Structure formats: C-alpha cells, structure tokens
mmCIF file of C-alpha atoms in Angstrom:
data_model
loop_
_atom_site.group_PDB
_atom_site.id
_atom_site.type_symbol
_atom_site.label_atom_id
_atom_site.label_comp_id
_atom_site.label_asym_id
_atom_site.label_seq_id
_atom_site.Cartn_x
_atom_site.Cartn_y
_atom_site.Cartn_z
ATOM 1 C CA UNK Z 1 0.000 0.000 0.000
ATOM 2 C CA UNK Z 2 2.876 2.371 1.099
ATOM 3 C CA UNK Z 3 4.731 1.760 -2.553
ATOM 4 C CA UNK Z 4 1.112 2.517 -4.466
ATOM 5 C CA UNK Z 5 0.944 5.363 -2.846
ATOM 6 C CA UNK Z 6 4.478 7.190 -3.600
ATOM 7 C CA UNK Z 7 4.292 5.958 -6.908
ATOM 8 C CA UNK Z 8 1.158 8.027 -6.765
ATOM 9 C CA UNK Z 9 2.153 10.627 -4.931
ATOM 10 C CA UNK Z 10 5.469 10.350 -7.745
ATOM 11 C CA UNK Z 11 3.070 10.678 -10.278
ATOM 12 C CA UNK Z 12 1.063 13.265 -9.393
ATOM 13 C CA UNK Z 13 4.299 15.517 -9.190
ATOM 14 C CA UNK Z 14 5.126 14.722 -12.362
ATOM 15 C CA UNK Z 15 1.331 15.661 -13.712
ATOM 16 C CA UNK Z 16 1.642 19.068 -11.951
ATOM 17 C CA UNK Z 17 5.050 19.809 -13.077
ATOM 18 C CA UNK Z 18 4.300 19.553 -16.834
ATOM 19 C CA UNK Z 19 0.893 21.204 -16.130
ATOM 20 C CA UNK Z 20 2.717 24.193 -14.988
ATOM 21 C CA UNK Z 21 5.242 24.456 -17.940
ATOM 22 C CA UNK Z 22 4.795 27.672 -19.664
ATOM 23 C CA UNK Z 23 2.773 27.598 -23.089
ATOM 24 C CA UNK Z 24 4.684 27.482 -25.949
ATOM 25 C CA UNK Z 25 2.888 29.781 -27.252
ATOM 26 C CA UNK Z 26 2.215 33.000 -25.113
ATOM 27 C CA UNK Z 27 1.913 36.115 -27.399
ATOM 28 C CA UNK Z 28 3.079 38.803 -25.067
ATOM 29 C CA UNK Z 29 7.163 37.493 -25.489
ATOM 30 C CA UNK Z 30 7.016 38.880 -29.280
ATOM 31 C CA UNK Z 31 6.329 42.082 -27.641
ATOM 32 C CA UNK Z 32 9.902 44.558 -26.989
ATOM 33 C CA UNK Z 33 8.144 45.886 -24.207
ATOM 34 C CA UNK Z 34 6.619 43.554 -22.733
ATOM 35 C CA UNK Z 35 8.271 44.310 -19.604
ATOM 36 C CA UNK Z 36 5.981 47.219 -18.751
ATOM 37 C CA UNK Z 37 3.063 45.045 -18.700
ATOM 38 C CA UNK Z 38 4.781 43.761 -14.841
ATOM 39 C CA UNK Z 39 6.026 47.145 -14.546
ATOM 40 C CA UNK Z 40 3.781 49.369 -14.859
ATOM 41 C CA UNK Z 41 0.661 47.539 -14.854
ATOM 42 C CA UNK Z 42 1.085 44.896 -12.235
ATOM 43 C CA UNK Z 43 -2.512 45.299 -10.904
ATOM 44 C CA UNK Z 44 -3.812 44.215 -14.239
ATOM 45 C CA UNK Z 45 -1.165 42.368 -16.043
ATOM 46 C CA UNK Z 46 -2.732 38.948 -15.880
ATOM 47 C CA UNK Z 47 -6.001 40.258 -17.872
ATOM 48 C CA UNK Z 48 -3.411 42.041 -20.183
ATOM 49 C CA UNK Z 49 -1.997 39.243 -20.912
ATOM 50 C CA UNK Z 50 -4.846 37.301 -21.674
ATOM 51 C CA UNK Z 51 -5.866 40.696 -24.049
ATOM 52 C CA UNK Z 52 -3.007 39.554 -25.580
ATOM 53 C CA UNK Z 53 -3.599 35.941 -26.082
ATOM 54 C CA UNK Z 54 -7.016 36.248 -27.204
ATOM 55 C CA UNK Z 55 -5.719 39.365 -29.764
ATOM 56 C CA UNK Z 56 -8.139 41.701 -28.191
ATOM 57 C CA UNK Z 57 -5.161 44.018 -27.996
ATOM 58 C CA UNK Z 58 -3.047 43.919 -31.082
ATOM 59 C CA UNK Z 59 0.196 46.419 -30.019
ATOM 60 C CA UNK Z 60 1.668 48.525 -32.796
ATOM 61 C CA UNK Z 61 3.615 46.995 -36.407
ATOM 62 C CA UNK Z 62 6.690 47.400 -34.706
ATOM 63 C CA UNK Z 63 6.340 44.708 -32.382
ATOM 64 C CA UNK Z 64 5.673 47.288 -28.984
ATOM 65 C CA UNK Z 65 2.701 47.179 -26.682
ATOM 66 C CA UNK Z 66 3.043 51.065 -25.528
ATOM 67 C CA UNK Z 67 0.636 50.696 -22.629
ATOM 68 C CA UNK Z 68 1.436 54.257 -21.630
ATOM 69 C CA UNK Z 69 0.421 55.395 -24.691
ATOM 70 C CA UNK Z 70 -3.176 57.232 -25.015
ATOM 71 C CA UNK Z 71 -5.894 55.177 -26.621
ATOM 72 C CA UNK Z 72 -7.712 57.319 -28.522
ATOM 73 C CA UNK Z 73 -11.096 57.557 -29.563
ATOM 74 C CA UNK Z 74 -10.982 55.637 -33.160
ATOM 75 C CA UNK Z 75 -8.824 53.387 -31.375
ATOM 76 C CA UNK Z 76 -10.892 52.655 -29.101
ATOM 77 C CA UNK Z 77 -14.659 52.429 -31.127
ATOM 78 C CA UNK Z 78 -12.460 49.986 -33.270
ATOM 79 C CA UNK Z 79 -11.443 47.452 -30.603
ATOM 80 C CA UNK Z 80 -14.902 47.371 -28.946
ATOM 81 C CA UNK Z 81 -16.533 46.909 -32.601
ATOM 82 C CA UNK Z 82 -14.651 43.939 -32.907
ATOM 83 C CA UNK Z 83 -16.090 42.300 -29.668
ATOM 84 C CA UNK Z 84 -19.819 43.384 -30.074
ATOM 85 C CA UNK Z 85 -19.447 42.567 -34.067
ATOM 86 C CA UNK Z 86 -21.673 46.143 -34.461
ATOM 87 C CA UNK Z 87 -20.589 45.960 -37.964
ATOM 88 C CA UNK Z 88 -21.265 50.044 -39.652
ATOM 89 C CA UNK Z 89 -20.668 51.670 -42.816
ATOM 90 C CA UNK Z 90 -17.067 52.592 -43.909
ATOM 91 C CA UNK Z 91 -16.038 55.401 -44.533
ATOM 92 C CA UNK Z 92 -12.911 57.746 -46.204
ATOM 93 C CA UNK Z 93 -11.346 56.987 -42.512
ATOM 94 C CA UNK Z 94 -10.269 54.038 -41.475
ATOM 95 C CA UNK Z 95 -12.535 53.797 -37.709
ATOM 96 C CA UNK Z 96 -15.340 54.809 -40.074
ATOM 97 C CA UNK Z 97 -17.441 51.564 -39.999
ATOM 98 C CA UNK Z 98 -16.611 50.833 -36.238
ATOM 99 C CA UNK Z 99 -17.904 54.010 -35.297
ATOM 100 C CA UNK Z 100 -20.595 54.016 -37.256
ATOM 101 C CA UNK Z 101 -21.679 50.485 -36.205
ATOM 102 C CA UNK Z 102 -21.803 51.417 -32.565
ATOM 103 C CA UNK Z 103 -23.483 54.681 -33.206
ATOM 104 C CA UNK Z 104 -26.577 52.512 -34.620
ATOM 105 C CA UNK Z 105 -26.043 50.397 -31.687
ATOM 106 C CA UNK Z 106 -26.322 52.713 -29.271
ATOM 107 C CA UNK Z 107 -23.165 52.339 -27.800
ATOM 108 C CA UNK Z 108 -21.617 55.617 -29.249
ATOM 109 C CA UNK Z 109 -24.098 58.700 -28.833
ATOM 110 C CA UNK Z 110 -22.935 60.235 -32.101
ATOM 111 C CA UNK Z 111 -20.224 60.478 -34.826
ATOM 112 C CA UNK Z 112 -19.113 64.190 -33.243
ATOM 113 C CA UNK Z 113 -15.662 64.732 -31.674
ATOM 114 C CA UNK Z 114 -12.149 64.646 -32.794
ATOM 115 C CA UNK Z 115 -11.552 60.854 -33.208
ATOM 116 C CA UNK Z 116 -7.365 61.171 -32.977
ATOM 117 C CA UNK Z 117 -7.875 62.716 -29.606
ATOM 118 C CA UNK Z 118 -7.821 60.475 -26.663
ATOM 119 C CA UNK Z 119 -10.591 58.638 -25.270
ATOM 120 C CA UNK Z 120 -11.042 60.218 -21.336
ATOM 121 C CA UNK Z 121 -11.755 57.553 -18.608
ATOM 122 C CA UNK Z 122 -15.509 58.851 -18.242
ATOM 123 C CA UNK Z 123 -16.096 59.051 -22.051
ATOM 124 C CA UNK Z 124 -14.913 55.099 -22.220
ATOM 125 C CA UNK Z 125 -17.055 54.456 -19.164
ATOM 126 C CA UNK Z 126 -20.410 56.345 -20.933
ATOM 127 C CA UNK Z 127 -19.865 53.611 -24.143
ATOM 128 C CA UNK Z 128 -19.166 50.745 -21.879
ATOM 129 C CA UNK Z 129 -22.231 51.804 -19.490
ATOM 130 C CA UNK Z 130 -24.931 51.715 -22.754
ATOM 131 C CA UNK Z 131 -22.925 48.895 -24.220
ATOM 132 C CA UNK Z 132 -24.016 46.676 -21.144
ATOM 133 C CA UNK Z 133 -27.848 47.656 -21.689
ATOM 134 C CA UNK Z 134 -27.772 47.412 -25.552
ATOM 135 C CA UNK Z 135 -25.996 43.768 -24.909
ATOM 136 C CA UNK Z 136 -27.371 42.810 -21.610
ATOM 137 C CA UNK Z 137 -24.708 42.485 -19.482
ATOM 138 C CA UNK Z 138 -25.693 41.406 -16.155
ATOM 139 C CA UNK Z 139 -25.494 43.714 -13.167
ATOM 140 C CA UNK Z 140 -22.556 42.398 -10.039
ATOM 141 C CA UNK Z 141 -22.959 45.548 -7.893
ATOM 142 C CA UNK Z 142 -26.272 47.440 -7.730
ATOM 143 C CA UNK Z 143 -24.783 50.256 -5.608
ATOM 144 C CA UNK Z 144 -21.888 50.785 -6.976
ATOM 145 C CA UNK Z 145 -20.799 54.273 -7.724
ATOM 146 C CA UNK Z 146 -18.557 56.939 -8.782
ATOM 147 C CA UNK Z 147 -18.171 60.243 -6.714
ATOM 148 C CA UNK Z 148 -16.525 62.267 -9.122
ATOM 149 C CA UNK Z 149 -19.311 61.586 -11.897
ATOM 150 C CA UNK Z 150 -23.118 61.410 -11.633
ATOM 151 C CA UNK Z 151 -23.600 60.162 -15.610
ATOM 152 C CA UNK Z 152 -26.177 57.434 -15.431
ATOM 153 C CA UNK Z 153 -24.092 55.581 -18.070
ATOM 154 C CA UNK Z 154 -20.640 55.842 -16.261
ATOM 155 C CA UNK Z 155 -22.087 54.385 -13.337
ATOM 156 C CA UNK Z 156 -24.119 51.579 -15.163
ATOM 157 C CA UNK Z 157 -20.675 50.385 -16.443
ATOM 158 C CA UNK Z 158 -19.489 50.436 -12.482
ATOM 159 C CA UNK Z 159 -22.431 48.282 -11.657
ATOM 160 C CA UNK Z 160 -22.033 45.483 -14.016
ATOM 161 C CA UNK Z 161 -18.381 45.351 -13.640
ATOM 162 C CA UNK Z 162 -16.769 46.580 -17.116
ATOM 163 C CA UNK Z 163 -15.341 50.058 -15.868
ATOM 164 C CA UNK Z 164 -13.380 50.072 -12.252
ATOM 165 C CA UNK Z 165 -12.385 53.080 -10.568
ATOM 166 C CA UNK Z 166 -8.656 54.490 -10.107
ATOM 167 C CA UNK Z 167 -9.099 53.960 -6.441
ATOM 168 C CA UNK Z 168 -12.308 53.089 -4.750
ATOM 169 C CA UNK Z 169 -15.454 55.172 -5.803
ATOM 170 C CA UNK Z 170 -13.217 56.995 -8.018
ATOM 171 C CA UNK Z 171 -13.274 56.928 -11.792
ATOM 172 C CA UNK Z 172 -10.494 59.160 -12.467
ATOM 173 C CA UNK Z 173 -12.865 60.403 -14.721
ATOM 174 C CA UNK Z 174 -11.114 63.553 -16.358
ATOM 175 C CA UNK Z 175 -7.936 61.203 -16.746
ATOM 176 C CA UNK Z 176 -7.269 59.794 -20.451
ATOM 177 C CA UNK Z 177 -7.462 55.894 -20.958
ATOM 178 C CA UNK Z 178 -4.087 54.309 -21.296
ATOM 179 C CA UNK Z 179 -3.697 51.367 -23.680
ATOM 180 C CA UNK Z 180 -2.857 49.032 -20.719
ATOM 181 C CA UNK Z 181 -5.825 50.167 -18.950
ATOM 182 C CA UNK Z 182 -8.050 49.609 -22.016
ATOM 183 C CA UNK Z 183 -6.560 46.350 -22.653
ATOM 184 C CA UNK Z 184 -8.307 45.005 -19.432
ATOM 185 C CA UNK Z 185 -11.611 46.877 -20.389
ATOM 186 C CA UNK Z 186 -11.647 45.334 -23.447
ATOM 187 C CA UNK Z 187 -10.759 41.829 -21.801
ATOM 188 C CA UNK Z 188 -13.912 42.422 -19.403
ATOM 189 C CA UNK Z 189 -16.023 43.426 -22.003
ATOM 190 C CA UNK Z 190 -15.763 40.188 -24.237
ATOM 191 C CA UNK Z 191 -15.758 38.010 -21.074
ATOM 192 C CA UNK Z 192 -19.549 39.801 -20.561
ATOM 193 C CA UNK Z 193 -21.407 39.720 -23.616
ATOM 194 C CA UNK Z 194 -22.919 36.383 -23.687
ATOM 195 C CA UNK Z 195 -26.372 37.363 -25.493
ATOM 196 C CA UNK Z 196 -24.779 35.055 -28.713
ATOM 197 C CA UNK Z 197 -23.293 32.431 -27.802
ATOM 198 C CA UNK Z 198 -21.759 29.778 -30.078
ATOM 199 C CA UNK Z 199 -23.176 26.504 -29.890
ATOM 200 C CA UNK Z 200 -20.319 23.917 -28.650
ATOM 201 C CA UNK Z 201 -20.096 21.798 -32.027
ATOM 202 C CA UNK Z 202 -19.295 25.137 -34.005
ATOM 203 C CA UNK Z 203 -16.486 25.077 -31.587
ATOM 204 C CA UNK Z 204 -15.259 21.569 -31.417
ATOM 205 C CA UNK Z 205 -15.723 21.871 -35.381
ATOM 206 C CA UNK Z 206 -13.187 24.811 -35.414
ATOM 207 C CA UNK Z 207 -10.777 22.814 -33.316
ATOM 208 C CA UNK Z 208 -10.651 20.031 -35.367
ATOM 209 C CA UNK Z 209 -9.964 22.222 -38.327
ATOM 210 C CA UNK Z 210 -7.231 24.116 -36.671
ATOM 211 C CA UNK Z 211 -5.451 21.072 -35.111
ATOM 212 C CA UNK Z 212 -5.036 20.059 -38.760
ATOM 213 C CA UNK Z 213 -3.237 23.612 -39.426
ATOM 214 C CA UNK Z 214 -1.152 23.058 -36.394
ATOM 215 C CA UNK Z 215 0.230 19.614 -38.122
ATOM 216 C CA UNK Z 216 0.370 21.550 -41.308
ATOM 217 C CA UNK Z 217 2.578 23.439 -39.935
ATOM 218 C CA UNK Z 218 4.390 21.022 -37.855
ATOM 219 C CA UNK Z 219 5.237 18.783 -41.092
ATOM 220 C CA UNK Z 220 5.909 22.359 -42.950
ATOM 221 C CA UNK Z 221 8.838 22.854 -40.589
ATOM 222 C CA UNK Z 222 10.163 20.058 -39.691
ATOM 223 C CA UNK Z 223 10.829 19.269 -43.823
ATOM 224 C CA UNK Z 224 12.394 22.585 -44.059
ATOM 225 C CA UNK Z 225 13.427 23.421 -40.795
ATOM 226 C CA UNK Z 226 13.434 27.632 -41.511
ATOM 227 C CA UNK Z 227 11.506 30.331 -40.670
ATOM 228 C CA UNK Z 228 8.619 30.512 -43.441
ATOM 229 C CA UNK Z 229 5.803 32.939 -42.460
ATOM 230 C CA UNK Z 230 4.204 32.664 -45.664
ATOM 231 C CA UNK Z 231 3.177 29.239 -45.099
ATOM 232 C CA UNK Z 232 0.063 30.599 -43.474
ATOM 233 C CA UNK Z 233 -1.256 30.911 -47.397
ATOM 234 C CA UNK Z 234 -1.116 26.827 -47.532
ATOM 235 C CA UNK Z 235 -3.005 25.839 -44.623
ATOM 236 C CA UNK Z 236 -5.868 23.903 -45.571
ATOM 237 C CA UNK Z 237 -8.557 25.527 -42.857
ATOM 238 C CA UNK Z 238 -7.325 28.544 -41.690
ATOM 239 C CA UNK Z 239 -8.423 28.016 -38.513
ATOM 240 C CA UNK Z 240 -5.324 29.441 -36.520
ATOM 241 C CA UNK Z 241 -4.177 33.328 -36.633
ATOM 242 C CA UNK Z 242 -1.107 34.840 -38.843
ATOM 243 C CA UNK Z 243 0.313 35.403 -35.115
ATOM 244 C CA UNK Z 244 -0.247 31.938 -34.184
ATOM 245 C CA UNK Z 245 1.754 30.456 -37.150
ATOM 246 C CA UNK Z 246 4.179 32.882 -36.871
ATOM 247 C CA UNK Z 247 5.186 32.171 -32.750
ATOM 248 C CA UNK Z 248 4.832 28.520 -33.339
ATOM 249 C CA UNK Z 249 7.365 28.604 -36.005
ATOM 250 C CA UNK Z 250 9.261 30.177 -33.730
ATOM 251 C CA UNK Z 251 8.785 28.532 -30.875
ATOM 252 C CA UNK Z 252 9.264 24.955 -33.041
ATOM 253 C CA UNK Z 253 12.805 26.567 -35.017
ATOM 254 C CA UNK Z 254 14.331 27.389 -31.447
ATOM 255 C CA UNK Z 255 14.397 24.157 -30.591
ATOM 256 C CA UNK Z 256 16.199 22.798 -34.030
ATOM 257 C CA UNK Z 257 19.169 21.793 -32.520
ATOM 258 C CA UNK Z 258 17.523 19.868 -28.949
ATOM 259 C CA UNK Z 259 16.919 16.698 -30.879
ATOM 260 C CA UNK Z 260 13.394 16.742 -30.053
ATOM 261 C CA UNK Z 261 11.391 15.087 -32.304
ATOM 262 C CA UNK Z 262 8.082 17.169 -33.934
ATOM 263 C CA UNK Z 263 5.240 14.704 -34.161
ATOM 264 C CA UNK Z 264 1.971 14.894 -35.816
ATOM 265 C CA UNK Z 265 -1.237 15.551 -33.077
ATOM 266 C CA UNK Z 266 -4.523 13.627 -33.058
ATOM 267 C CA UNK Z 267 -7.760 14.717 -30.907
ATOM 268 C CA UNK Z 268 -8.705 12.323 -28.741
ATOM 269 C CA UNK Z 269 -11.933 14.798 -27.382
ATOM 270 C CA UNK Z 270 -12.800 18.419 -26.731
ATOM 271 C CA UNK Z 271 -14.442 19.932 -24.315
ATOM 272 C CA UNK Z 272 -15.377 23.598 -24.338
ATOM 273 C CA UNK Z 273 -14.042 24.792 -21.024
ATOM 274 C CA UNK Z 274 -15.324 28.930 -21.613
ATOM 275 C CA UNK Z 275 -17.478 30.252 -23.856
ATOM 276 C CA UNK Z 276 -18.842 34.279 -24.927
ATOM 277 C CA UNK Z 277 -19.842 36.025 -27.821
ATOM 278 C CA UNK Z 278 -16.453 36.570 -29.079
ATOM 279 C CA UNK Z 279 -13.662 34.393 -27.328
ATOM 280 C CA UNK Z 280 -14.135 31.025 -25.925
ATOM 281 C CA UNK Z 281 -11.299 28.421 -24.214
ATOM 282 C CA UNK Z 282 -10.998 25.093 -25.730
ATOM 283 C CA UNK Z 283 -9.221 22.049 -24.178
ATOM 284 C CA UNK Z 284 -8.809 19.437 -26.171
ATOM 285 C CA UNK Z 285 -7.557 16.221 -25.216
ATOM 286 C CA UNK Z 286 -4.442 15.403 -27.423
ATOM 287 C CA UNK Z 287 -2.253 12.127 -28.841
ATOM 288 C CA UNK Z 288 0.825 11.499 -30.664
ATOM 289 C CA UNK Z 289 -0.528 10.439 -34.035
ATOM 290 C CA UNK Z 290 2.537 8.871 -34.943
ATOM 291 C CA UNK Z 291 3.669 6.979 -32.039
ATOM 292 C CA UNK Z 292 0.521 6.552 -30.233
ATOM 293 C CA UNK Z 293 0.933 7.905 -26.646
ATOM 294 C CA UNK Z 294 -1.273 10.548 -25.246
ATOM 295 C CA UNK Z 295 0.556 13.837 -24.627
ATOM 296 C CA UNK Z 296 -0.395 17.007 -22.065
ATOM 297 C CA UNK Z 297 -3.537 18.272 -23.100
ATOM 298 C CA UNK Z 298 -3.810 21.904 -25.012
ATOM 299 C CA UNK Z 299 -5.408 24.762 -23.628
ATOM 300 C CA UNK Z 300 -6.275 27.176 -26.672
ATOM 301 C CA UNK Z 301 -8.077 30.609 -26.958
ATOM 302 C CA UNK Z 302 -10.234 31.641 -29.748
ATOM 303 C CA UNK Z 303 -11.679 34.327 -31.127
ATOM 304 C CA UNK Z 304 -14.510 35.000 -33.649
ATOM 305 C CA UNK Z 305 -12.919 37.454 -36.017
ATOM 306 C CA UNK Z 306 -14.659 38.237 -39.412
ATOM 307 C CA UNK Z 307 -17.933 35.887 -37.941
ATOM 308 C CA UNK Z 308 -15.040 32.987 -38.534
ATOM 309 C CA UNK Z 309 -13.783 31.397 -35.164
ATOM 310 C CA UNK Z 310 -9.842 31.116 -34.690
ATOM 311 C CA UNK Z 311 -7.405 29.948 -32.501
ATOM 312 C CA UNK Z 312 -5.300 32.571 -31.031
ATOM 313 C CA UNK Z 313 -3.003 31.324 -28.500
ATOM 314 C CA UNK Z 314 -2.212 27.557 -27.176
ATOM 315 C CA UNK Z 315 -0.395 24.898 -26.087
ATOM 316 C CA UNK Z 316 0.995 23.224 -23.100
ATOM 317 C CA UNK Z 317 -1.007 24.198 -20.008
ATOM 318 C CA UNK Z 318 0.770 26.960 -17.826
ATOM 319 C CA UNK Z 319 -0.728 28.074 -14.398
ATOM 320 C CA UNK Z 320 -3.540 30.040 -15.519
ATOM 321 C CA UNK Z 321 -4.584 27.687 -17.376
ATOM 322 C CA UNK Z 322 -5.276 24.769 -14.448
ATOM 323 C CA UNK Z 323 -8.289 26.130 -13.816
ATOM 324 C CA UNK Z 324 -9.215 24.573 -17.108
ATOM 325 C CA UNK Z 325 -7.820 21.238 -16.291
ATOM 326 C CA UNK Z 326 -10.142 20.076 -14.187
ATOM 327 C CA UNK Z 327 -12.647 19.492 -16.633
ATOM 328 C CA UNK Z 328 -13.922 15.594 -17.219
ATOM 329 C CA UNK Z 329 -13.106 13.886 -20.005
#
C-alpha cells in the first residue's frame, strides 16, 4: 500500500510539473516591451496578458505594446466593434465603420468629436455603461458608484463590472485611458457579452480544423526546418491566426538543434471549457498520431474574427490555465 501510494504521490508531481510548464505559445514574449506590462501595470497584467492571447489588444507593427500610450477615440470604437461585431458603414477613414456600427447600436451617442484625440476615462465608461444595456450584461454591484461623476451611463458600467475606478469610488474620470488600462476593459467586455453564444459543435468543429493547421505546420517545418511565415497561405482551414503560425514557427525553429522530435497531433476529445460572444477556451484532449501515446492536453483561446472562429493562443497548459484542467473527459 505504502509503494502505491508514492508511486502516486510520484506521479502526481510529475502531472503538476508539466501542467505548470509555460505555453509554448504565449503572445506577449514577441512584444519589446513587454516588460511594462509587470512594470507598470502589475494590478492588471494577468487580464493584459490574456488581451493579448485572445488578440483583443493587437500592439503597434513594430512589435511594442506602448501601454502608456493614449488610446484614442478611433482606437478605441475599433477594438470594442470587434467584440460586439456592431458591424457600420465605412467610410474615407479608417474607424469609419466601427464608429458608425456602434453609433446605430447605441453604444456611441454620435459620430461628433475629434476621433485622434484620446478617449477620457468617463467618455470610455459612458460607451461601456450603454454597451451593457444594448448587450445585456448582467449587473454584479447594484450600488456601486462613482463620486466624481453622476452620468447614469458611467455608473451603469461600475455596476455590471466593465469600468473600475482608479481607487475606490473613483473613476479618475477627467484622466485619459491608457492602452494598458483599455486592454483590461476590453478583456472584461468580451468576457460579458454572452447574449450570442456559439453553440459547442461550431467550436469543437473549429478545433478540429485548426489542429489540422497546427500539423500543417508542424510537417511544414520540420521538412524545411526555416523560418517561413508565408506558409500561413497553404493551410488547408485557416483556422489558426497569422500570429499563431508565426510564434509557433518560432517557438518549433528554437528548438532545431535539442533533438526533439516534432510529431503529428490527433484529438482524442474536446471539451469547451469557456465560452462568450467573441472568445471562448478550448481544451482538447491530445495524442501522438505517430507513435501513439497521449501527450499534455492543449489549452487554446479563440476568437470570432470576421464571424469565422480562430485559434489565437495555445499549447501546453501553464498556471492560468489549471483552472481549465479540471474538466472531465
């Protein structure tokens, strides 16, 4: 009895070890300034990141996050389009169609205002306030407050959780929105709107179609063994993101030299671990397709861009993830 249970005991160290290995492919290390999301935005840095892995928050061409930077008020219309799918009209600029998608939402009041300018904190918390009735987020707090506002709409988005204050009861409310901050508002936001959900065989669907990129991809490098971002154009589905492709070429070319083998992956089952109107978390239950043995299960994060669900972010479980883990198979 004593030997079952270290070899248990053995065994379970082992499980939790390789559950808390780091994801192979977390999007915030292609980032050169990635350190200011620990920096200078510790008390939100774990919903940036996931911002991040579900590409809520994109960062700038040349590879920075500037979360200091002002988000301004296209900027901003354009991100939360993109969750709500408002859809709008374009125009000769190019936040035309978000903007004009959430004004005939109800979201945005109206198309006035200097859209380069930056977004205050109480303008973002007036959107985010009607965004919750237009899309029926539910209320958390029905006395919350602000004391440095009395807008009906700035407190509504208090209530139901999407817009925090800078301290308690404070909204900071003549302060512009930084990007970091609007990162996490944008991360509470799509974890809220749940008035569309996807039905769970759309999702499982997606996953098998991606899991045959991911092998496309695997069998792409691993006959070439280079850097090839172009491959994206040849995989059959589509199903993963041009940033997915491109870290897990990375991630796969760094370890060239280890003598690791790349295997193909086969789906053993899926289970749909967390689901909204525009992300969801899939865990999917995983095998070696060429040598038969069951390896860690993947945790990945999707998004619905275009009305076309794809997987973001994914890979070995880290710690955020083992929340996920104890689903059962």
């Amino acid at each position: 009895m004593l030997f079952k249970r270290l070899i248990f005991f053995v065994a379970l160290i082992v499980m939790l070890f390789a559950f808390t290995v780091p994801a192979h492919a977390e999007m915030e290390y292609r980032f050169s300034d990635k350190d200011t999301i620990t920096k200078d935005f510790s008390w939100g840095q774990d919903d940036i990141i996931e911002a991040i892995d579900f590409e809520l928050y994109a960062g700038y061409p040349d590879n920075t996050l500037s979360l200091n930077n002002n988000m301004t008020r296209a900027e901003f219309a354009a991100v939360l389009n993109r969750i709500v799918d408002a859809g709008g009209t374009p125009g000769p600029n190019w936040y035309d169609g978000a903007v004009d998608g959430l004004v005939k939402a109800g979201v945005i009041p109206d198309k006035s205002g200097d859209w380069d300018a930056p977004i205050t904190r109480l303008e973002a918390a007036k959107w985010l306030g009607r965004l919750a009735k237009v899309y029926q987020v539910t209320v958390k707090d029905q006395g919350a407050t602000f004391s440095d506002t009395s807008d009906p709409d700035a407190i509504y988005a208090n209530k139901t959780g999407l817009m925090k204050g800078v301290s308690p009861g404070v909204l900071g409310a003549d302060r512009n929105l930084l990007r970091g901050e609007a990162a996490v508002l944008l991360l509470r936001v799509a974890k809220s709107v749940d008035n569309n959900l996807p039905s769970d065989d759309e999702l499982k669907q997606a996953m098998m179609e991606a899991i045959e990129d991911v092998n496309a991809n695997i069998d792409h490098m691993r006959n070439t063994w280079k850097l090839d971002f172009g491959f994206y154009d040849s995989l059959p589905y589509k199903r993963v993101t041009q940033n997915y492709l491109e870290e897990d070429q990375r991630a796969m070319y760094a370890e060239r030299n280890s003598g690791r083998t790349l295997s193909l992956l086969g789906i053993k089952e899926i289970k749909i671990a967390e689901k909204h109107n525009a992300i969801a978390v899939v865990v999917t239950k995983l095998y070696n397709k060429e040598k038969g043995y069951d390896v860690s299960p993947a945790v990945t994060r999707w998004k619905k861009i275009n009305g076309r669900w794809m997987m973001t972010q994914g890979g070995v479980p880290d710690n955020r993830d083992l929340k996920y883990l104890g689903i059962k198979f």
